[in-house]
mmCIF file of N, CA and C in Angstrom:
data_model
loop_
_atom_site.group_PDB
_atom_site.id
_atom_site.type_symbol
_atom_site.label_atom_id
_atom_site.label_comp_id
_atom_site.label_asym_id
_atom_site.label_seq_id
_atom_site.Cartn_x
_atom_site.Cartn_y
_atom_site.Cartn_z
ATOM 1 N N UNK A 1 0.803 -1.199 -0.174
ATOM 2 C CA UNK A 1 -0.152 -0.023 -0.073
ATOM 3 C C UNK A 1 0.858 1.198 0.068
ATOM 4 N N UNK A 2 0.650 2.150 -0.795
ATOM 5 C CA UNK A 2 1.388 3.466 -0.992
ATOM 6 C C UNK A 2 0.979 4.337 0.156
ATOM 7 N N UNK A 3 1.881 4.573 1.163
ATOM 8 C CA UNK A 3 1.632 5.246 2.322
ATOM 9 C C UNK A 3 1.567 6.871 2.082
ATOM 10 N N UNK A 4 2.203 7.188 1.025
ATOM 11 C CA UNK A 4 2.203 8.517 0.715
ATOM 12 C C UNK A 4 1.146 9.067 -0.252
ATOM 13 N N UNK A 5 0.194 8.234 -0.331
ATOM 14 C CA UNK A 5 -0.802 8.567 -1.430
ATOM 15 C C UNK A 5 -1.572 9.679 -0.920
ATOM 16 N N UNK A 6 -2.102 10.467 -1.896
ATOM 17 C CA UNK A 6 -2.926 11.552 -1.652
ATOM 18 C C UNK A 6 -4.322 11.211 -2.057
ATOM 19 N N UNK A 7 -5.027 11.096 -1.192
ATOM 20 C CA UNK A 7 -6.532 10.577 -1.327
ATOM 21 C C UNK A 7 -7.276 11.793 -2.270
ATOM 22 N N UNK A 8 -6.805 12.970 -1.949
ATOM 23 C CA UNK A 8 -7.588 14.237 -2.707
ATOM 24 C C UNK A 8 -7.216 14.002 -4.282
ATOM 25 N N UNK A 9 -6.327 13.471 -4.673
ATOM 26 C CA UNK A 9 -5.842 13.501 -6.043
ATOM 27 C C UNK A 9 -6.670 12.387 -6.742
ATOM 28 N N UNK A 10 -7.418 11.402 -6.213
ATOM 29 C CA UNK A 10 -8.075 10.319 -6.812
ATOM 30 C C UNK A 10 -9.598 10.775 -7.157
ATOM 31 N N UNK A 11 -9.951 10.059 -8.111
ATOM 32 C CA UNK A 11 -11.493 10.324 -8.602
ATOM 33 C C UNK A 11 -12.279 9.785 -7.595
ATOM 34 N N UNK A 12 -13.588 10.081 -7.562
ATOM 35 C CA UNK A 12 -14.534 9.345 -6.407
ATOM 36 C C UNK A 12 -14.450 8.038 -6.730
ATOM 37 N N UNK A 13 -14.397 7.429 -8.024
ATOM 38 C CA UNK A 13 -14.455 6.073 -8.042
ATOM 39 C C UNK A 13 -13.389 5.343 -7.452
ATOM 40 N N UNK A 14 -12.066 6.124 -7.763
ATOM 41 C CA UNK A 14 -10.785 5.500 -7.359
ATOM 42 C C UNK A 14 -10.800 5.451 -5.785
ATOM 43 N N UNK A 15 -11.288 6.732 -5.184
ATOM 44 C CA UNK A 15 -11.328 6.694 -3.721
ATOM 45 C C UNK A 15 -12.148 5.692 -3.080
ATOM 46 N N UNK A 16 -13.362 5.492 -3.627
ATOM 47 C CA UNK A 16 -13.889 4.303 -2.973
ATOM 48 C C UNK A 16 -13.456 3.012 -3.204
ATOM 49 N N UNK A 17 -12.775 2.854 -4.317
ATOM 50 C CA UNK A 17 -11.947 1.507 -4.451
ATOM 51 C C UNK A 17 -10.853 1.414 -3.495
ATOM 52 N N UNK A 18 -10.033 2.508 -3.296
ATOM 53 C CA UNK A 18 -8.968 2.517 -2.420
ATOM 54 C C UNK A 18 -9.524 2.414 -0.859
ATOM 55 N N UNK A 19 -10.800 2.972 -0.563
ATOM 56 C CA UNK A 19 -11.223 2.742 0.854
ATOM 57 C C UNK A 19 -11.472 1.046 0.969
ATOM 58 N N UNK A 20 -12.246 0.501 0.005
ATOM 59 C CA UNK A 20 -12.249 -0.830 0.071
ATOM 60 C C UNK A 20 -10.895 -1.721 0.342
ATOM 61 N N UNK A 21 -9.908 -1.321 -0.453
ATOM 62 C CA UNK A 21 -8.626 -2.096 -0.160
ATOM 63 C C UNK A 21 -8.062 -1.722 1.174
ATOM 64 N N UNK A 22 -8.070 -0.356 1.513
ATOM 65 C CA UNK A 22 -7.752 -0.102 2.888
ATOM 66 C C UNK A 22 -8.400 -0.802 3.898
ATOM 67 N N UNK A 23 -9.797 -1.068 3.982
ATOM 68 C CA UNK A 23 -10.626 -1.609 4.815
ATOM 69 C C UNK A 23 -10.187 -3.167 4.896
ATOM 70 N N UNK A 24 -9.778 -3.774 3.826
ATOM 71 C CA UNK A 24 -9.185 -5.133 3.740
ATOM 72 C C UNK A 24 -7.799 -5.339 4.485
ATOM 73 N N UNK A 25 -6.992 -4.267 4.363
ATOM 74 C CA UNK A 25 -5.673 -4.248 4.793
ATOM 75 C C UNK A 25 -5.854 -4.040 6.288
ATOM 76 N N UNK A 26 -6.837 -3.275 6.941
ATOM 77 C CA UNK A 26 -7.059 -3.035 8.373
ATOM 78 C C UNK A 26 -7.472 -4.510 8.976
ATOM 79 N N UNK A 27 -8.521 -5.257 8.257
ATOM 80 C CA UNK A 27 -8.972 -6.432 8.782
ATOM 81 C C UNK A 27 -7.561 -7.533 8.905
ATOM 82 N N UNK A 28 -6.908 -7.332 7.891
ATOM 83 C CA UNK A 28 -5.810 -8.322 7.839
ATOM 84 C C UNK A 28 -4.895 -8.128 8.979
ATOM 85 N N UNK A 29 -4.614 -6.662 9.191
ATOM 86 C CA UNK A 29 -3.612 -6.328 10.271
ATOM 87 C C UNK A 29 -4.195 -6.664 11.563
ATOM 88 N N UNK A 30 -5.534 -6.444 11.720
ATOM 89 C CA UNK A 30 -6.292 -6.800 13.010
ATOM 90 C C UNK A 30 -5.910 -8.197 13.311
ATOM 91 N N UNK A 31 -6.446 -9.152 12.361
ATOM 92 C CA UNK A 31 -6.312 -10.586 12.436
ATOM 93 C C UNK A 31 -4.825 -10.945 12.950
ATOM 94 N N UNK A 32 -3.799 -10.460 12.273
ATOM 95 C CA UNK A 32 -2.501 -10.530 12.494
ATOM 96 C C UNK A 32 -2.111 -10.030 13.950
ATOM 97 N N UNK A 33 -2.666 -9.016 14.502
ATOM 98 C CA UNK A 33 -2.469 -8.507 15.878
ATOM 99 C C UNK A 33 -2.936 -9.608 16.607
ATOM 100 N N UNK A 34 -4.392 -10.101 16.559
ATOM 101 C CA UNK A 34 -4.724 -11.034 17.556
ATOM 102 C C UNK A 34 -3.923 -12.399 17.631
ATOM 103 N N UNK A 35 -3.448 -12.829 16.376
ATOM 104 C CA UNK A 35 -2.658 -13.997 16.409
ATOM 105 C C UNK A 35 -1.212 -13.740 17.270
ATOM 106 N N UNK A 36 -0.652 -12.574 17.139
ATOM 107 C CA UNK A 36 0.475 -12.087 17.648
ATOM 108 C C UNK A 36 0.416 -11.995 19.377
ATOM 109 N N UNK A 37 -0.790 -11.472 19.510
ATOM 110 C CA UNK A 37 -1.332 -11.341 21.026
ATOM 111 C C UNK A 37 -1.232 -12.685 21.570
ATOM 112 N N UNK A 38 -2.033 -13.456 21.001
ATOM 113 C CA UNK A 38 -2.213 -14.983 21.515
ATOM 114 C C UNK A 38 -0.868 -15.676 21.611
ATOM 115 N N UNK A 39 0.014 -15.400 20.696
ATOM 116 C CA UNK A 39 1.375 -16.022 20.766
ATOM 117 C C UNK A 39 2.017 -15.454 21.902
ATOM 118 N N UNK A 40 2.008 -14.096 22.126
ATOM 119 C CA UNK A 40 2.496 -13.562 23.517
ATOM 120 C C UNK A 40 2.113 -14.086 24.760
ATOM 121 N N UNK A 41 0.630 -14.369 24.799
ATOM 122 C CA UNK A 41 0.200 -14.817 26.003
ATOM 123 C C UNK A 41 0.616 -16.207 26.424
ATOM 124 N N UNK A 42 0.706 -17.033 25.134
ATOM 125 C CA UNK A 42 1.267 -18.247 25.399
ATOM 126 C C UNK A 42 2.861 -18.463 25.871
ATOM 127 N N UNK A 43 3.557 -17.546 25.207
ATOM 128 C CA UNK A 43 4.934 -17.478 25.472
ATOM 129 C C UNK A 43 5.411 -15.963 25.610
ATOM 130 N N UNK A 44 5.232 -15.375 26.746
ATOM 131 C CA UNK A 44 5.584 -14.041 27.020
ATOM 132 C C UNK A 44 7.054 -13.792 26.974
ATOM 133 N N UNK A 45 7.614 -13.456 25.633
ATOM 134 C CA UNK A 45 9.130 -13.516 25.686
ATOM 135 C C UNK A 45 9.511 -12.158 24.958
ATOM 136 N N UNK A 46 10.491 -11.526 24.966
ATOM 137 C CA UNK A 46 11.036 -10.364 24.158
ATOM 138 C C UNK A 46 10.660 -10.499 22.586
ATOM 139 N N UNK A 47 11.026 -11.560 22.014
ATOM 140 C CA UNK A 47 10.649 -11.835 20.502
ATOM 141 C C UNK A 47 9.127 -11.530 20.214
ATOM 142 N N UNK A 48 8.258 -12.444 21.028
ATOM 143 C CA UNK A 48 6.706 -12.200 21.044
ATOM 144 C C UNK A 48 6.361 -10.888 21.192
ATOM 145 N N UNK A 49 6.898 -10.229 22.190
ATOM 146 C CA UNK A 49 6.633 -8.910 22.331
ATOM 147 C C UNK A 49 6.777 -8.000 21.430
ATOM 148 N N UNK A 50 8.085 -8.117 20.819
ATOM 149 C CA UNK A 50 8.404 -7.042 19.847
ATOM 150 C C UNK A 50 7.508 -7.440 18.484
ATOM 151 N N UNK A 51 7.283 -8.771 18.247
ATOM 152 C CA UNK A 51 6.294 -8.852 17.088
ATOM 153 C C UNK A 51 4.782 -8.117 17.463
ATOM 154 N N UNK A 52 4.544 -8.330 18.646
ATOM 155 C CA UNK A 52 3.241 -7.724 19.093
ATOM 156 C C UNK A 52 3.117 -6.312 18.849
ATOM 157 N N UNK A 53 4.212 -5.575 19.367
ATOM 158 C CA UNK A 53 4.353 -4.027 19.143
ATOM 159 C C UNK A 53 4.316 -3.687 17.873
ATOM 160 N N UNK A 54 5.111 -4.468 16.916
ATOM 161 C CA UNK A 54 5.274 -4.050 15.587
ATOM 162 C C UNK A 54 3.927 -4.275 14.777
ATOM 163 N N UNK A 55 3.229 -5.302 15.152
ATOM 164 C CA UNK A 55 1.941 -5.414 14.476
ATOM 165 C C UNK A 55 0.994 -4.489 15.059
ATOM 166 N N UNK A 56 0.817 -4.226 16.245
ATOM 167 C CA UNK A 56 0.007 -3.017 16.853
ATOM 168 C C UNK A 56 0.448 -1.692 16.154
ATOM 169 N N UNK A 57 1.512 -1.303 15.952
ATOM 170 C CA UNK A 57 1.770 -0.161 15.191
ATOM 171 C C UNK A 57 1.205 -0.312 13.531
ATOM 172 N N UNK A 58 1.448 -1.494 13.163
ATOM 173 C CA UNK A 58 0.859 -1.510 11.724
ATOM 174 C C UNK A 58 -0.637 -1.323 11.782
ATOM 175 N N UNK A 59 -1.268 -1.856 12.669
ATOM 176 C CA UNK A 59 -2.817 -1.751 12.845
ATOM 177 C C UNK A 59 -3.205 0.000 12.936
ATOM 178 N N UNK A 60 -2.495 0.517 14.038
ATOM 179 C CA UNK A 60 -2.656 1.926 14.129
ATOM 180 C C UNK A 60 -2.445 2.563 12.840
ATOM 181 N N UNK A 61 -1.328 2.267 12.003
ATOM 182 C CA UNK A 61 -1.142 3.178 10.885
ATOM 183 C C UNK A 61 -2.069 3.083 9.803
ATOM 184 N N UNK A 62 -2.664 1.623 9.640
ATOM 185 C CA UNK A 62 -3.810 1.633 8.626
ATOM 186 C C UNK A 62 -5.125 1.927 9.157
ATOM 187 N N UNK A 63 -5.292 1.923 10.226
ATOM 188 C CA UNK A 63 -6.560 2.640 10.678
ATOM 189 C C UNK A 63 -6.479 4.103 10.420
ATOM 190 N N UNK A 64 -5.336 4.816 10.669
ATOM 191 C CA UNK A 64 -5.310 6.198 10.438
ATOM 192 C C UNK A 64 -5.390 6.490 8.898
ATOM 193 N N UNK A 65 -4.864 5.458 8.079
ATOM 194 C CA UNK A 65 -5.157 5.682 6.492
ATOM 195 C C UNK A 65 -6.544 5.609 6.155
ATOM 196 N N UNK A 66 -7.198 4.646 6.898
ATOM 197 C CA UNK A 66 -8.580 4.570 6.624
ATOM 198 C C UNK A 66 -9.509 5.770 7.085
ATOM 199 N N UNK A 67 -9.049 6.361 8.204
ATOM 200 C CA UNK A 67 -9.764 7.712 8.663
ATOM 201 C C UNK A 67 -9.575 8.627 7.704
ATOM 202 N N UNK A 68 -8.341 8.819 7.422
ATOM 203 C CA UNK A 68 -7.958 9.785 6.226
ATOM 204 C C UNK A 68 -8.871 9.512 4.943
ATOM 205 N N UNK A 69 -9.040 8.503 4.509
ATOM 206 C CA UNK A 69 -9.792 8.224 3.208
ATOM 207 C C UNK A 69 -11.030 8.522 3.468
ATOM 208 N N UNK A 70 -11.645 8.069 4.493
ATOM 209 C CA UNK A 70 -13.191 8.476 4.888
ATOM 210 C C UNK A 70 -13.370 9.894 5.203
ATOM 211 N N UNK A 71 -12.482 10.660 5.557
ATOM 212 C CA UNK A 71 -12.533 12.022 5.753
ATOM 213 C C UNK A 71 -12.664 12.751 4.279
ATOM 214 N N UNK A 72 -11.857 12.244 3.328
ATOM 215 C CA UNK A 72 -11.793 12.731 2.024
ATOM 216 C C UNK A 72 -13.032 12.607 1.500
ATOM 217 N N UNK A 73 -13.595 11.214 1.804
ATOM 218 C CA UNK A 73 -14.863 11.012 1.190
ATOM 219 C C UNK A 73 -16.069 11.771 1.630
ATOM 220 N N UNK A 74 -16.062 12.068 2.933
ATOM 221 C CA UNK A 74 -17.125 12.917 3.544
ATOM 222 C C UNK A 74 -17.009 14.255 3.215
ATOM 223 N N UNK A 75 -15.810 14.770 2.970
ATOM 224 C CA UNK A 75 -15.667 16.119 2.570
ATOM 225 C C UNK A 75 -16.046 16.159 1.101
ATOM 226 N N UNK A 76 -15.984 15.380 0.199
ATOM 227 C CA UNK A 76 -16.450 15.522 -1.051
ATOM 228 C C UNK A 76 -17.960 15.313 -1.318
ATOM 229 N N UNK A 77 -18.636 14.552 -0.220
ATOM 230 C CA UNK A 77 -19.911 14.206 -0.229
ATOM 231 C C UNK A 77 -20.521 15.616 0.322
ATOM 232 N N UNK A 78 -20.057 16.253 1.188
ATOM 233 C CA UNK A 78 -20.488 17.479 1.844
ATOM 234 C C UNK A 78 -20.501 18.626 0.865
ATOM 235 N N UNK A 79 -19.415 18.558 0.068
ATOM 236 C CA UNK A 79 -19.406 19.586 -0.953
ATOM 237 C C UNK A 79 -20.031 19.520 -2.091
ATOM 238 N N UNK A 80 -20.664 18.264 -2.398
ATOM 239 C CA UNK A 80 -21.680 18.225 -3.541
ATOM 240 C C UNK A 80 -22.866 19.131 -3.387
ATOM 241 N N UNK A 81 -23.282 19.748 -4.434
ATOM 242 C CA UNK A 81 -24.482 20.426 -4.308
ATOM 243 C C UNK A 81 -25.667 19.439 -4.197
ATOM 244 N N UNK A 82 -26.802 19.891 -3.553
ATOM 245 C CA UNK A 82 -27.983 19.057 -3.460
ATOM 246 C C UNK A 82 -28.681 19.033 -4.533
#
């Protein structure tokens, strides 16, 4: 996923497609986080903790990208004349 992507530069159709893609990325990252959390609970060691923290950071990053995309979509919808 391109992290420096500017959602404002996308067409409305492209923006909606990117939102769907980012939503899937969030779902995958969440699942990975839960797997890493379970591994850490079973074996609480530095390696599993590092994996858990890295995965948590990824989830937060992907959620922030999703929020950014939703804000762009809402902004466009609010700007549309009725």
